Tab-separated table of C-alpha atoms and ligand atoms in Angstrom:
chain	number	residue	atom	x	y	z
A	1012	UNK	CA	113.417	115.745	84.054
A	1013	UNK	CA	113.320	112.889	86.758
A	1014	UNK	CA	110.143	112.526	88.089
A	1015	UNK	CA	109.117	110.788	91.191
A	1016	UNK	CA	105.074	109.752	91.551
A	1017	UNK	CA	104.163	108.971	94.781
A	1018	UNK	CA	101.359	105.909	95.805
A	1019	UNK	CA	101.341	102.489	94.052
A	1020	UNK	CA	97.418	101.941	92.811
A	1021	UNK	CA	95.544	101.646	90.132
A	1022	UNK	CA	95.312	105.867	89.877
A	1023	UNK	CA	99.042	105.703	89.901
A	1024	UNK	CA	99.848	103.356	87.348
A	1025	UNK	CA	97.960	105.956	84.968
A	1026	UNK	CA	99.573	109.125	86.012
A	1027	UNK	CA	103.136	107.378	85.136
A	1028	UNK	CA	101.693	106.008	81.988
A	1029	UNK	CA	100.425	109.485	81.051
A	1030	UNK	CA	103.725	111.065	82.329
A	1031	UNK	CA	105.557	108.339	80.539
A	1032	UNK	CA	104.571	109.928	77.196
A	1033	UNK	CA	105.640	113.304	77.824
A	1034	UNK	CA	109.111	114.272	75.986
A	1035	UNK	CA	110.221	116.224	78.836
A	1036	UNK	CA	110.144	113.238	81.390
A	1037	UNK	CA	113.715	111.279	80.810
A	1038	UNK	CA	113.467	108.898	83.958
A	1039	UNK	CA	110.247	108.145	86.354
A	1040	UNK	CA	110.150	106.587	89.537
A	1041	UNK	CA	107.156	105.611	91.346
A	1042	UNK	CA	107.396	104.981	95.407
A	1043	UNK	CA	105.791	102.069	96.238
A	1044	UNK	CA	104.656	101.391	92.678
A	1045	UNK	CA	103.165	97.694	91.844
A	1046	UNK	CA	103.661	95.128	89.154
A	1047	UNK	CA	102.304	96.913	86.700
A	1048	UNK	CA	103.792	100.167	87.152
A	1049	UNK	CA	107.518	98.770	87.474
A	1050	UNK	CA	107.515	98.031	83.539
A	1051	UNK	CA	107.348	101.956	83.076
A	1052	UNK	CA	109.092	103.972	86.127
A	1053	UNK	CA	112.032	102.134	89.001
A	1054	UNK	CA	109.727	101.611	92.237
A	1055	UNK	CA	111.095	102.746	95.232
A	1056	UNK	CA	110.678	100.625	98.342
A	1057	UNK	CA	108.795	103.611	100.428
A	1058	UNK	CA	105.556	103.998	101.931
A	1059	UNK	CA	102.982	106.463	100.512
A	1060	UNK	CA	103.111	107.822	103.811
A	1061	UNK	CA	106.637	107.992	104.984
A	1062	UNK	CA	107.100	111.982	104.570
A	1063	UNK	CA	110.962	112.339	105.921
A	1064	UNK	CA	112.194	108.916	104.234
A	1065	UNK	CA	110.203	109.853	101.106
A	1066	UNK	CA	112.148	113.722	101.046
A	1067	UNK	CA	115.494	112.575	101.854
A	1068	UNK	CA	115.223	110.055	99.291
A	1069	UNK	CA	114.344	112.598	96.917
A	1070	UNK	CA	116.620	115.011	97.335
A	1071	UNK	CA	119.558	112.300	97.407
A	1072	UNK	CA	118.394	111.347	94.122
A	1073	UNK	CA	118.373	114.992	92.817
A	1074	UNK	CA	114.423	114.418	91.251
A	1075	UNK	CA	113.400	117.229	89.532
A	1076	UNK	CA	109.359	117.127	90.520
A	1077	UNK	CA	107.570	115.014	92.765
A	1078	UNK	CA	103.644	114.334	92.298
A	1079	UNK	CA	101.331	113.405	95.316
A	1080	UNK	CA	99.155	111.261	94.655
A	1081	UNK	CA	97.017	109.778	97.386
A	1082	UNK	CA	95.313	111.260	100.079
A	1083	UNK	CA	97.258	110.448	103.050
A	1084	UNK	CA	100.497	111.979	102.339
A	1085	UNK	CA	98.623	115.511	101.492
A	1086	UNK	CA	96.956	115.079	104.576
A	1087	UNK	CA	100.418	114.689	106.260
A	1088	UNK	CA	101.553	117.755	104.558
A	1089	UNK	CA	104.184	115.611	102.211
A	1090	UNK	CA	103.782	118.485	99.650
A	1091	UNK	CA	104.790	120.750	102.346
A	1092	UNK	CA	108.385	118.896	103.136
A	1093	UNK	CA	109.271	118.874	99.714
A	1094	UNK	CA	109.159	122.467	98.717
A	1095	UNK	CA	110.258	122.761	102.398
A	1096	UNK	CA	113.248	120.966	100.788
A	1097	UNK	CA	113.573	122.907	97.821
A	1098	UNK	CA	111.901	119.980	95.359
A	1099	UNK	CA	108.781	121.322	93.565
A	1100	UNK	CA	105.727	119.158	94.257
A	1101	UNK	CA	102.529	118.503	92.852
A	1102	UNK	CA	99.461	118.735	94.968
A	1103	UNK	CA	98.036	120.862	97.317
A	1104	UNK	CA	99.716	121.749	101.101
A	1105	UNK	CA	98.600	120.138	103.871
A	1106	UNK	CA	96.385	123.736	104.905
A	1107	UNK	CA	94.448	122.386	101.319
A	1108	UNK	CA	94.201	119.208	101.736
A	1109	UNK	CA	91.959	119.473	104.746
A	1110	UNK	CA	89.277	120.027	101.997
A	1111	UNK	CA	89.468	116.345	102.135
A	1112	UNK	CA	90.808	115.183	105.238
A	1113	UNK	CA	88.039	117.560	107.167
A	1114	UNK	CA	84.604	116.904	106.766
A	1115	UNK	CA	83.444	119.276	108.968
A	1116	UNK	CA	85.567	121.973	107.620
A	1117	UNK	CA	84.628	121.513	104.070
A	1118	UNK	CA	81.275	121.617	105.482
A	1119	UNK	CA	81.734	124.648	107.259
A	1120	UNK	CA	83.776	126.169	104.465
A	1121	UNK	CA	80.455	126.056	101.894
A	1122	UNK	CA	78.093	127.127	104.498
A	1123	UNK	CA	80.223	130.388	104.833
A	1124	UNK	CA	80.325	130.713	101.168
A	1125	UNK	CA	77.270	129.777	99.575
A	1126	UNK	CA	78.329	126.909	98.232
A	1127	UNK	CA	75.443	124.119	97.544
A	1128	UNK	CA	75.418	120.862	99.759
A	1129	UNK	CA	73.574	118.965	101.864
A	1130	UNK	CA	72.102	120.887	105.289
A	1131	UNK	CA	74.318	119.344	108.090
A	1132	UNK	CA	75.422	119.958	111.740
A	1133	UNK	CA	78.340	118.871	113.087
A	1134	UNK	CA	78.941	117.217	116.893
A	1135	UNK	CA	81.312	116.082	119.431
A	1136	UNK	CA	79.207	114.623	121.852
A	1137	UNK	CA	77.211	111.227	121.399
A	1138	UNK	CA	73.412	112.981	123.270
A	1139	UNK	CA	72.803	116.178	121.090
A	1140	UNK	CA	74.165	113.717	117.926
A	1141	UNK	CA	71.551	111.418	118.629
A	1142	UNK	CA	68.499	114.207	119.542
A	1143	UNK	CA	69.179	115.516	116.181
A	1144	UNK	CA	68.963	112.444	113.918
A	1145	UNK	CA	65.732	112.138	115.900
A	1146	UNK	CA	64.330	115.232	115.354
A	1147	UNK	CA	65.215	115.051	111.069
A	1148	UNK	CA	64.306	111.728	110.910
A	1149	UNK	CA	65.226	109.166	108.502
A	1150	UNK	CA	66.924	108.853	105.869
A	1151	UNK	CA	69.989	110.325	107.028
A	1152	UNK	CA	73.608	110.257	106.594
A	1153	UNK	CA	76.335	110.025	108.874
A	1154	UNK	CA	79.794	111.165	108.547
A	1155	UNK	CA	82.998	110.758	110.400
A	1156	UNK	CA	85.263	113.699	110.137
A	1157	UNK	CA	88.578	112.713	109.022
A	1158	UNK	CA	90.039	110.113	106.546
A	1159	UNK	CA	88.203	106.858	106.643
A	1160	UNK	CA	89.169	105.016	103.421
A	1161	UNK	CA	85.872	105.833	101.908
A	1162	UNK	CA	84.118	103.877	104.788
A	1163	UNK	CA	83.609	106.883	107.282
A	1164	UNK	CA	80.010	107.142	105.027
A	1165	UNK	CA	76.522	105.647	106.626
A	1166	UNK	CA	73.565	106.599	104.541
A	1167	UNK	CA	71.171	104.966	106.679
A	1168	UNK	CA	67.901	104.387	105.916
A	1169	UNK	CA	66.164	104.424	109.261
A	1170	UNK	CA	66.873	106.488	112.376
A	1171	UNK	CA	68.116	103.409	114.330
A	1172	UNK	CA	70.550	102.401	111.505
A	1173	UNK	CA	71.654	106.207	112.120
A	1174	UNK	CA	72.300	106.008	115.691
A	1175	UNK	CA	74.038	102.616	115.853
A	1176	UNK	CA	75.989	104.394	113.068
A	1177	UNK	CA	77.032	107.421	115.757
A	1178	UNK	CA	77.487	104.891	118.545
A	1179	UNK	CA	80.183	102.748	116.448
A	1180	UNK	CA	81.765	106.054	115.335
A	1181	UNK	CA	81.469	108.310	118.684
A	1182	UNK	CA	81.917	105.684	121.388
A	1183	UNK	CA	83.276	102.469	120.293
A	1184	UNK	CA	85.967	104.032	117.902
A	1185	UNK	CA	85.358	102.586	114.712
A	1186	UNK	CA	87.540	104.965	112.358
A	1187	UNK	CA	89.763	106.053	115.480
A	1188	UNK	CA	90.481	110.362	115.659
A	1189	UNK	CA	88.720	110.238	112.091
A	1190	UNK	CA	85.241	109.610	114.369
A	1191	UNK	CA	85.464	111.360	117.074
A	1192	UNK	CA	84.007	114.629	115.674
A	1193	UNK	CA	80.808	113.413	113.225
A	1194	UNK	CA	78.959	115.096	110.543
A	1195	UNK	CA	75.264	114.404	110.099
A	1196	UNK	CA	73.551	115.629	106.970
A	1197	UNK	CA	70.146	115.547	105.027
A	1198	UNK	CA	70.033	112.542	102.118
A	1199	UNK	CA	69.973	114.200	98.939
A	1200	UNK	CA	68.861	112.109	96.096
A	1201	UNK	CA	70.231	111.930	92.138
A	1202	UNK	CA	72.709	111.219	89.696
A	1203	UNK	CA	76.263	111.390	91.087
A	1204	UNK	CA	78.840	112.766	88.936
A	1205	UNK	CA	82.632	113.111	89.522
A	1206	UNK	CA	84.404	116.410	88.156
A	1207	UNK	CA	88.106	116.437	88.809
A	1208	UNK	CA	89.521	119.821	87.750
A	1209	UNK	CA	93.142	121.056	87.517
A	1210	UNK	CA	93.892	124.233	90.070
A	1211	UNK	CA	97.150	126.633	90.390
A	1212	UNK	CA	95.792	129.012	92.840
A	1213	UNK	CA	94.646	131.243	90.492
A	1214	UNK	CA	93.012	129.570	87.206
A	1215	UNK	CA	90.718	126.183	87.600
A	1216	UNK	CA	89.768	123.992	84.595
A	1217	UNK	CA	87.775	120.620	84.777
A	1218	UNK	CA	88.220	117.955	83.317
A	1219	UNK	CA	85.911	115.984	81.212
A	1220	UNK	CA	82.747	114.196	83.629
A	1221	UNK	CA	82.802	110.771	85.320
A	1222	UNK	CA	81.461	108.316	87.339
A	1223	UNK	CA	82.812	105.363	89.629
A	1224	UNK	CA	80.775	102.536	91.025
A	1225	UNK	CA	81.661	102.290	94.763
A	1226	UNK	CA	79.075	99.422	96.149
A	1227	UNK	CA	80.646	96.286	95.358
A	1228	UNK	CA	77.776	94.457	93.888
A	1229	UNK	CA	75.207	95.123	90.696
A	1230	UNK	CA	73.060	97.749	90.913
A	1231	UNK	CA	74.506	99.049	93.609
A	1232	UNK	CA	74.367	97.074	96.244
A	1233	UNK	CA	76.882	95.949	98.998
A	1234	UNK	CA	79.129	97.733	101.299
A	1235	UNK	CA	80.896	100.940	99.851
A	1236	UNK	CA	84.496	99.864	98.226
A	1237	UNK	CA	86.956	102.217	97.026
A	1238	UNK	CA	85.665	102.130	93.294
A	1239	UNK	CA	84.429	99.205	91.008
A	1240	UNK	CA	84.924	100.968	88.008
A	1241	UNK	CA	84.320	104.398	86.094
A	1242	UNK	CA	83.085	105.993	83.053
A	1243	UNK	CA	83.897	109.535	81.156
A	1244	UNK	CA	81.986	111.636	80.388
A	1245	UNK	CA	79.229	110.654	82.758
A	1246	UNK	CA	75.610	110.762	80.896
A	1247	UNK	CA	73.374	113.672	81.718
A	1248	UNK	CA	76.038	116.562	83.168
A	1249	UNK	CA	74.991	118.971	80.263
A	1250	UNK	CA	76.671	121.936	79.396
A	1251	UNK	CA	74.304	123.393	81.035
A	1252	UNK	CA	74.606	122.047	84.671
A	1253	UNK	CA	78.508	122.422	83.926
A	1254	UNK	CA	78.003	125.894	83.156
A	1255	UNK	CA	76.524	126.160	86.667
A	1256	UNK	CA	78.713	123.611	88.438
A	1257	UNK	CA	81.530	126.217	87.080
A	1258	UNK	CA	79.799	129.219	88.238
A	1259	UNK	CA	77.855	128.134	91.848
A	1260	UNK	CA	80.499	125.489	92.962
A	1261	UNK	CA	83.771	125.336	91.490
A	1262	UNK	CA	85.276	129.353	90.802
A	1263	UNK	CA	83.719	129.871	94.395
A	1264	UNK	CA	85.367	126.897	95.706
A	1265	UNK	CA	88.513	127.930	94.417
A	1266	UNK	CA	87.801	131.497	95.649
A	1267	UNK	CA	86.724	130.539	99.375
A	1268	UNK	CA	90.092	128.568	99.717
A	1269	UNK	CA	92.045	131.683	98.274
A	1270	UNK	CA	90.162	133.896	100.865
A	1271	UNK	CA	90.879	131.953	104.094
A	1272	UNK	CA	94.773	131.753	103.290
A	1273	UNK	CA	94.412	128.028	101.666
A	1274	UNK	CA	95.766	128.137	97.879
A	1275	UNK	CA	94.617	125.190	95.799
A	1276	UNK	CA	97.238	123.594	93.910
A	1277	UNK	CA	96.816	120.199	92.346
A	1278	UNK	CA	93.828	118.736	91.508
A	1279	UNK	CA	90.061	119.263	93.263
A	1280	UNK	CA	87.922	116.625	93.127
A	1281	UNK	CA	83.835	117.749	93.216
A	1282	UNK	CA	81.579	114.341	94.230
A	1283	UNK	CA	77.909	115.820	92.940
A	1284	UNK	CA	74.943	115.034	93.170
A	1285	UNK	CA	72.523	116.641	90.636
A	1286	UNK	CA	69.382	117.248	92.727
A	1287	UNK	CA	65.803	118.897	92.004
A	1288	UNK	CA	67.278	121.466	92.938
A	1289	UNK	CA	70.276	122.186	91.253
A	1290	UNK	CA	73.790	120.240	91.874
A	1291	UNK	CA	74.794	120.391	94.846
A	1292	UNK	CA	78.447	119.037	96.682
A	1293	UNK	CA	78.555	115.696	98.127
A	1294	UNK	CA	81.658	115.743	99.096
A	1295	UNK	CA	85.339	117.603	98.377
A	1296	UNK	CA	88.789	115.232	97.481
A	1297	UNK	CA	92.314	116.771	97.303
A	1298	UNK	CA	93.513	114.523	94.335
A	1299	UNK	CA	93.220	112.380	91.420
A	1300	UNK	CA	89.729	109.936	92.102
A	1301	UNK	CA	90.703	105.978	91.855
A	1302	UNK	CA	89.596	104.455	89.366
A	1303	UNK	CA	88.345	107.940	87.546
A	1304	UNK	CA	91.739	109.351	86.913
A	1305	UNK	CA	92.141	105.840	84.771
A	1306	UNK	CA	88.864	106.768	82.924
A	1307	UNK	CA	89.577	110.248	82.473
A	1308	UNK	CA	93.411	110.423	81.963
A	1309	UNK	CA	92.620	108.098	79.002
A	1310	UNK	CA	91.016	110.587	77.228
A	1311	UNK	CA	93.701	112.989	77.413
A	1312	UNK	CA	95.558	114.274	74.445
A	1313	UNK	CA	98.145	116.671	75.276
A	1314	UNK	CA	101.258	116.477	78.199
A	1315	UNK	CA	100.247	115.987	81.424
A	1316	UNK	CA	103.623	116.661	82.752
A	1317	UNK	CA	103.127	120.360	80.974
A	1318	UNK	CA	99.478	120.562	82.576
A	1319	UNK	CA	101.063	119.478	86.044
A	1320	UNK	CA	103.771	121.897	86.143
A	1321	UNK	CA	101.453	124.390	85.165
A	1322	UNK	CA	99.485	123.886	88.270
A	1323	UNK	CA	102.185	124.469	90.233
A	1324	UNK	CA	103.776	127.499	88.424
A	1325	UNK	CA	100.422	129.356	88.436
A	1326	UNK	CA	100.092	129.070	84.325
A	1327	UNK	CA	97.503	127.009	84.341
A	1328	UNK	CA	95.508	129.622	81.859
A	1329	UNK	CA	98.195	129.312	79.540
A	1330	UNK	CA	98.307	125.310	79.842
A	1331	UNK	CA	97.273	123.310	76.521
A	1332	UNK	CA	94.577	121.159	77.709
A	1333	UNK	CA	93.450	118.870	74.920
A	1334	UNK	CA	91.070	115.740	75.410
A	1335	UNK	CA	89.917	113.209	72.617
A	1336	UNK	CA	86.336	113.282	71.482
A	1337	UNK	CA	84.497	109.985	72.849
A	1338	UNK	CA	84.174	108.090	76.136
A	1339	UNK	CA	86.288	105.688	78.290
A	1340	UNK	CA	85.443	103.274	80.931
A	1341	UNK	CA	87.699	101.315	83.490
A	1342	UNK	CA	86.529	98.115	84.480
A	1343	UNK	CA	87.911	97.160	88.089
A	1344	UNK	CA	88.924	93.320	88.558
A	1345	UNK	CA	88.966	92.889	92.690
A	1346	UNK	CA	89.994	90.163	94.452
A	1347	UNK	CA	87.303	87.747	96.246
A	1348	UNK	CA	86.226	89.051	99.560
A	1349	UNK	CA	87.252	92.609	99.128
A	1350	UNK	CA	86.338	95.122	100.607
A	1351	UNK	CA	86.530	93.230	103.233
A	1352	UNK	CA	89.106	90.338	104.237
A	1353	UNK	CA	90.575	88.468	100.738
A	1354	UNK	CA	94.083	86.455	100.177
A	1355	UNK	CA	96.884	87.554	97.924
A	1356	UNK	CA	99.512	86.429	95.847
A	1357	UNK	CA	97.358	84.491	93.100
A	1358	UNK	CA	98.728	83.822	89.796
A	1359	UNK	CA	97.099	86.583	86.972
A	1360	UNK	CA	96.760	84.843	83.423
A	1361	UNK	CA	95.954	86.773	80.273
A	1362	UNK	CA	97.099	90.512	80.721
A	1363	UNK	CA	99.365	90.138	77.381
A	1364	UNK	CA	95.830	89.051	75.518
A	1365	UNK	CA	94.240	91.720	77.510
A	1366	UNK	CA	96.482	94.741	76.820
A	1367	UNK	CA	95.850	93.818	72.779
A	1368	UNK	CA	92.690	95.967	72.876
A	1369	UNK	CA	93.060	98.011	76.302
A	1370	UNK	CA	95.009	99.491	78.894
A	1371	UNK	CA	95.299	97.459	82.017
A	1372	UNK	CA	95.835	99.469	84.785
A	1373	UNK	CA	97.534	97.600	87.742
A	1374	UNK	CA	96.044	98.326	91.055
A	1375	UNK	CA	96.894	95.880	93.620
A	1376	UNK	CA	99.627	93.285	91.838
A	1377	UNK	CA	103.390	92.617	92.574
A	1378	UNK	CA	105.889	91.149	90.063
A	1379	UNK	CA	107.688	87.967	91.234
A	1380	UNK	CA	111.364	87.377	90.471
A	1381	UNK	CA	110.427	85.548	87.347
A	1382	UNK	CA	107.977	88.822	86.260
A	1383	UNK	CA	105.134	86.624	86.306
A	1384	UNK	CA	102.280	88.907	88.252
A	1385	UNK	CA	100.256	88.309	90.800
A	1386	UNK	CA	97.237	89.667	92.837
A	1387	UNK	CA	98.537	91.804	96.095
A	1388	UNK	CA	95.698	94.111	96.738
A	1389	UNK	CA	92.069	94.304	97.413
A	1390	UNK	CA	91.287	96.259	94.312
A	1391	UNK	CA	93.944	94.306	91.628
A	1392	UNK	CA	93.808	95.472	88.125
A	1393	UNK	CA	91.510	98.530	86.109
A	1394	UNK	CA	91.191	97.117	82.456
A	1395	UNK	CA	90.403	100.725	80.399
A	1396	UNK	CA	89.441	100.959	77.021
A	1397	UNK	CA	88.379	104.093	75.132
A	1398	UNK	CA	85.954	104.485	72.252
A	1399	UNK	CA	83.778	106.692	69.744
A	1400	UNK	CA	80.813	106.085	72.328
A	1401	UNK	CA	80.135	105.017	75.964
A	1402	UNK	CA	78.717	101.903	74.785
A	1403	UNK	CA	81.335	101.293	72.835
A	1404	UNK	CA	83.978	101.775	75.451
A	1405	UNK	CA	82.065	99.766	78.380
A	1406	UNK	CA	81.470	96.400	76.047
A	1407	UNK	CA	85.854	97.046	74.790
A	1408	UNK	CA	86.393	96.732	78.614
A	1409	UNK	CA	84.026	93.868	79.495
A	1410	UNK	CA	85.715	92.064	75.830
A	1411	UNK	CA	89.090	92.916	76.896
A	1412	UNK	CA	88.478	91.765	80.598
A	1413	UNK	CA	87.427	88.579	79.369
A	1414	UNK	CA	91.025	87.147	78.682
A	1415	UNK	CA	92.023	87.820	82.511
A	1416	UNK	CA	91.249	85.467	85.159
A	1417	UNK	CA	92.982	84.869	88.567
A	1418	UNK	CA	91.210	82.733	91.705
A	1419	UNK	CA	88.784	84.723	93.390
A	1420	UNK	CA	88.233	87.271	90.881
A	1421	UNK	CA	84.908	89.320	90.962
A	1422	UNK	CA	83.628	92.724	89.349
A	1423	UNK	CA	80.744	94.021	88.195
A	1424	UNK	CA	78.935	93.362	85.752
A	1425	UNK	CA	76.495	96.590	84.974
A	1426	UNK	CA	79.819	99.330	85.179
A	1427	UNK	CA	78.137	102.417	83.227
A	1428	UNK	CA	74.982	100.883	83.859
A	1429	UNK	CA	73.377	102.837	86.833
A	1430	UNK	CA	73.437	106.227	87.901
B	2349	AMP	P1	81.507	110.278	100.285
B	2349	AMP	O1	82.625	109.388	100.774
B	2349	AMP	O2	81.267	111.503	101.095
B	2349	AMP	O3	81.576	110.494	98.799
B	2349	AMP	O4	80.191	109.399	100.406
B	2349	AMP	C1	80.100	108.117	99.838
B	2349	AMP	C2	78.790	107.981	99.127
B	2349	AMP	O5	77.720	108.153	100.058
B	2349	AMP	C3	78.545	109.039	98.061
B	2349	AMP	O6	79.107	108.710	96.847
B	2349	AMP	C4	77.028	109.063	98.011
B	2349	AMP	O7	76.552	108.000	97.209
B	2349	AMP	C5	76.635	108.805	99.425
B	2349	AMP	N1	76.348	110.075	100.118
B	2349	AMP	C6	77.197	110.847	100.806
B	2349	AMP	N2	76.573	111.953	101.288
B	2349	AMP	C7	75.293	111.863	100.889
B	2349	AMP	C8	74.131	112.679	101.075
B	2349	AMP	N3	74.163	113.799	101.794
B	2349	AMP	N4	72.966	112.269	100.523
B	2349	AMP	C9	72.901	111.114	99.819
B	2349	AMP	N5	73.952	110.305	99.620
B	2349	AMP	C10	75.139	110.662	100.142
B	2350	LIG	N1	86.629	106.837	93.620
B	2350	LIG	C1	86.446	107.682	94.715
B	2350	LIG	C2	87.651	108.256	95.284
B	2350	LIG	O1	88.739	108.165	94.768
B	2350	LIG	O2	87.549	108.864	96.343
């Protein structure tokens, strides 16, 4: 089969490497790709988010099955135009995707159906959004509505750090459209866990547990980024609370989506929080997470291409899912001064040393002429090891991450550390 991934991050680079080892998949293409991915699929010069160039492409190069990866192009409905087009796809339709791209429908969607999360209301106008944070109090979060690069998120610990929050979002236009319609919600407190779980329509089956690291300093402090790093399983989600995850918040999930005309194929992503009382939603995604699909894929033992195609032929119950005993982690290597501004195009030493005792991951990197590599993103490499224990796994990554050094480089140094 020819297979065409689309997105070029970190999340990327392991979906082709997983793909890469399936029998089935004969040629791989990744549009944009990076560095790192070229040495195992062609990149295609595309944008992620170039729907008709992206389709017409495809079908000119008669591809067989095209995965979605990144949230954007679901948003746009990219899954849509291809099968549109006749070219099965991977991920869900764009009426699916707003599970993601909608705040305040998700939000509506598990008040309607029972579905544990945070009490919220939801407002277009900048006076009643501002009478309400008043009358809860602080802390409080604030959310814009639509796609915000993981930014749109303000957990603010007093009610003036709430309002200035509303008044950047509502009136000055800080994440555009994606503002204009806000979601303010009660802080829940706990341990966050990630579950990613495979969905056809029909059948849903998580994945093993993780956790990602989104402030961009130790313990947690520091603006949000889009993920420092990630563990699998994450400590403390017990059979138990994943017997009840599956029963209170993923089946009904699934269900609620099936009952208001919005079949989930691809992959749902559950953000949890695991509160006093009970675990509860923090928020929906409509793919992969980045950097936990590094961590979890990792730990994967049979064909993803199988498990993918199964998704979108509705045999998921029939799919042989297989993961390794053990843990992973994925250490993230960003470049200094992300999230916010940072330079590019610095020299990366010591990957071959590196990829001796892990899997790097390339995130944000570009290959020049002379396939030397260098940094090109914000977030730049995700050095992933696997091992008989957590412990085990986190110090492989930190050993492994050692041997890599380009200027600027930061990460953290307690990934798998905190909760
Ligand atoms: P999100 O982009 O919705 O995942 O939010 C980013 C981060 O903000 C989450 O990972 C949580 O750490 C935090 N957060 C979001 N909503 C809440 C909430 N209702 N209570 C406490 N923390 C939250
Ligand atoms: N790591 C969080 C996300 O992908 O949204």
């Amino acid at each position: 089969m020819k297979i065409l991934v689309v997105g070029g991050g970190g999340r990327e680079h392991a979906l082709v490497w997983a793909l890469a080892k399936s029998p089935k998949a004969d040629k791989l293409y990744c549009a944009p790709g990076n560095g790192g991915i070229a040495a195992l699929a062609e990149c295609v010069p595309i944008a992620a988010t170039a729907v008709e160039e992206m389709v017409s492409w495809t079908k000119d190069h008669a591809i067989d099955f095209v995965v979605v990866a990144p949230d954007d192009p679901l948003a746009l409905g990219m899954v849509d135009a291809m099968e549109s087009a006749g070219i099965p796809a991977f991920g869900p339709r764009k009426n699916a995707a707003i599970i993601e791209a909608s705040k305040v429908f998700s939000k509506s969607l598990m008040t309607k159906y029972h579905i544990p999360t945070a009490r919220y209301q939801s407002f277009t106008e900048l006076g009643p959004a501002l009478s309400y944070i008043r009358s809860q109090g602080a802390p409080i979060v604030v959310k814009a509505d639509g796609l915000a690069l993981g930014k749109g998120v303000i957990v603010a610990q007093t009610t003036e750090e709430a309002e200035r929050a509303v008044h950047s979002m509502m009136e000055d236009g800080r994440f555009g459209p994606a503002g204009a319609h806000v979601v303010i919600e009660e802080c829940m407190t706990g341990p966050e866990v990630t579950v990613l779980a495979f969905a056809d329509g029909k059948h849903l089956v998580p994945m093993p547990c993780s956790r990602d690291h989104k402030r961009i300093y130790d313990g947690d402090r520091g603006p949000n980024t889009g993920g420092m790093g990630a563990i699998s399983p994450a400590p403390g989600y017990t059979p138990e609370i994943a017997a009840r995850c599956q029963k209170e918040i993923f089946l009904p999930t699934m269900e609620a989506l099936n009952a208001e005309g919005r079949p989930f194929q691809g992959v749902i992503y559950f953000g949890l929080m695991l509160t006093s009382d009970g675990p509860k939603v923090v928020e929906y995604n409509a793919r992969f997470g980045d950097p936990e699909c590094q961590a979890v894929l990792s730990l994967l033992e049979s064909d993803l291409l199988d498990i993918l195609l199964a998704c979108r032929n509705g045999t998921l119950d029939q799919a042989d899912i297989r993961w390794k005993n053990g843990a992973s982690c994925c250490l993230v290597l960003a470049s200094g001064g992300y999230p916010g501004s940072y330079q590019k195009g610095y020299p990366i030493s010591g990957l071959s040393e590196a990829g001796e005792t892990s899997v790097v991951f390339h995130a944000g990197t570009a290959r020049n002429a002379d396939g030397s590599i260098v940094s090109n993103g914000g977030r730049v490499l995700g050095v992933t090891v696997t091992g008989a224990t957590l412990d085990e796994a986190i110090d492989g990554a930190y050993a492994a991450a050692a041997h890599i050094s380009f200027t600027g480089m930061q990460f953290r140094k307690d990934i798998g550390k905190t909760v």
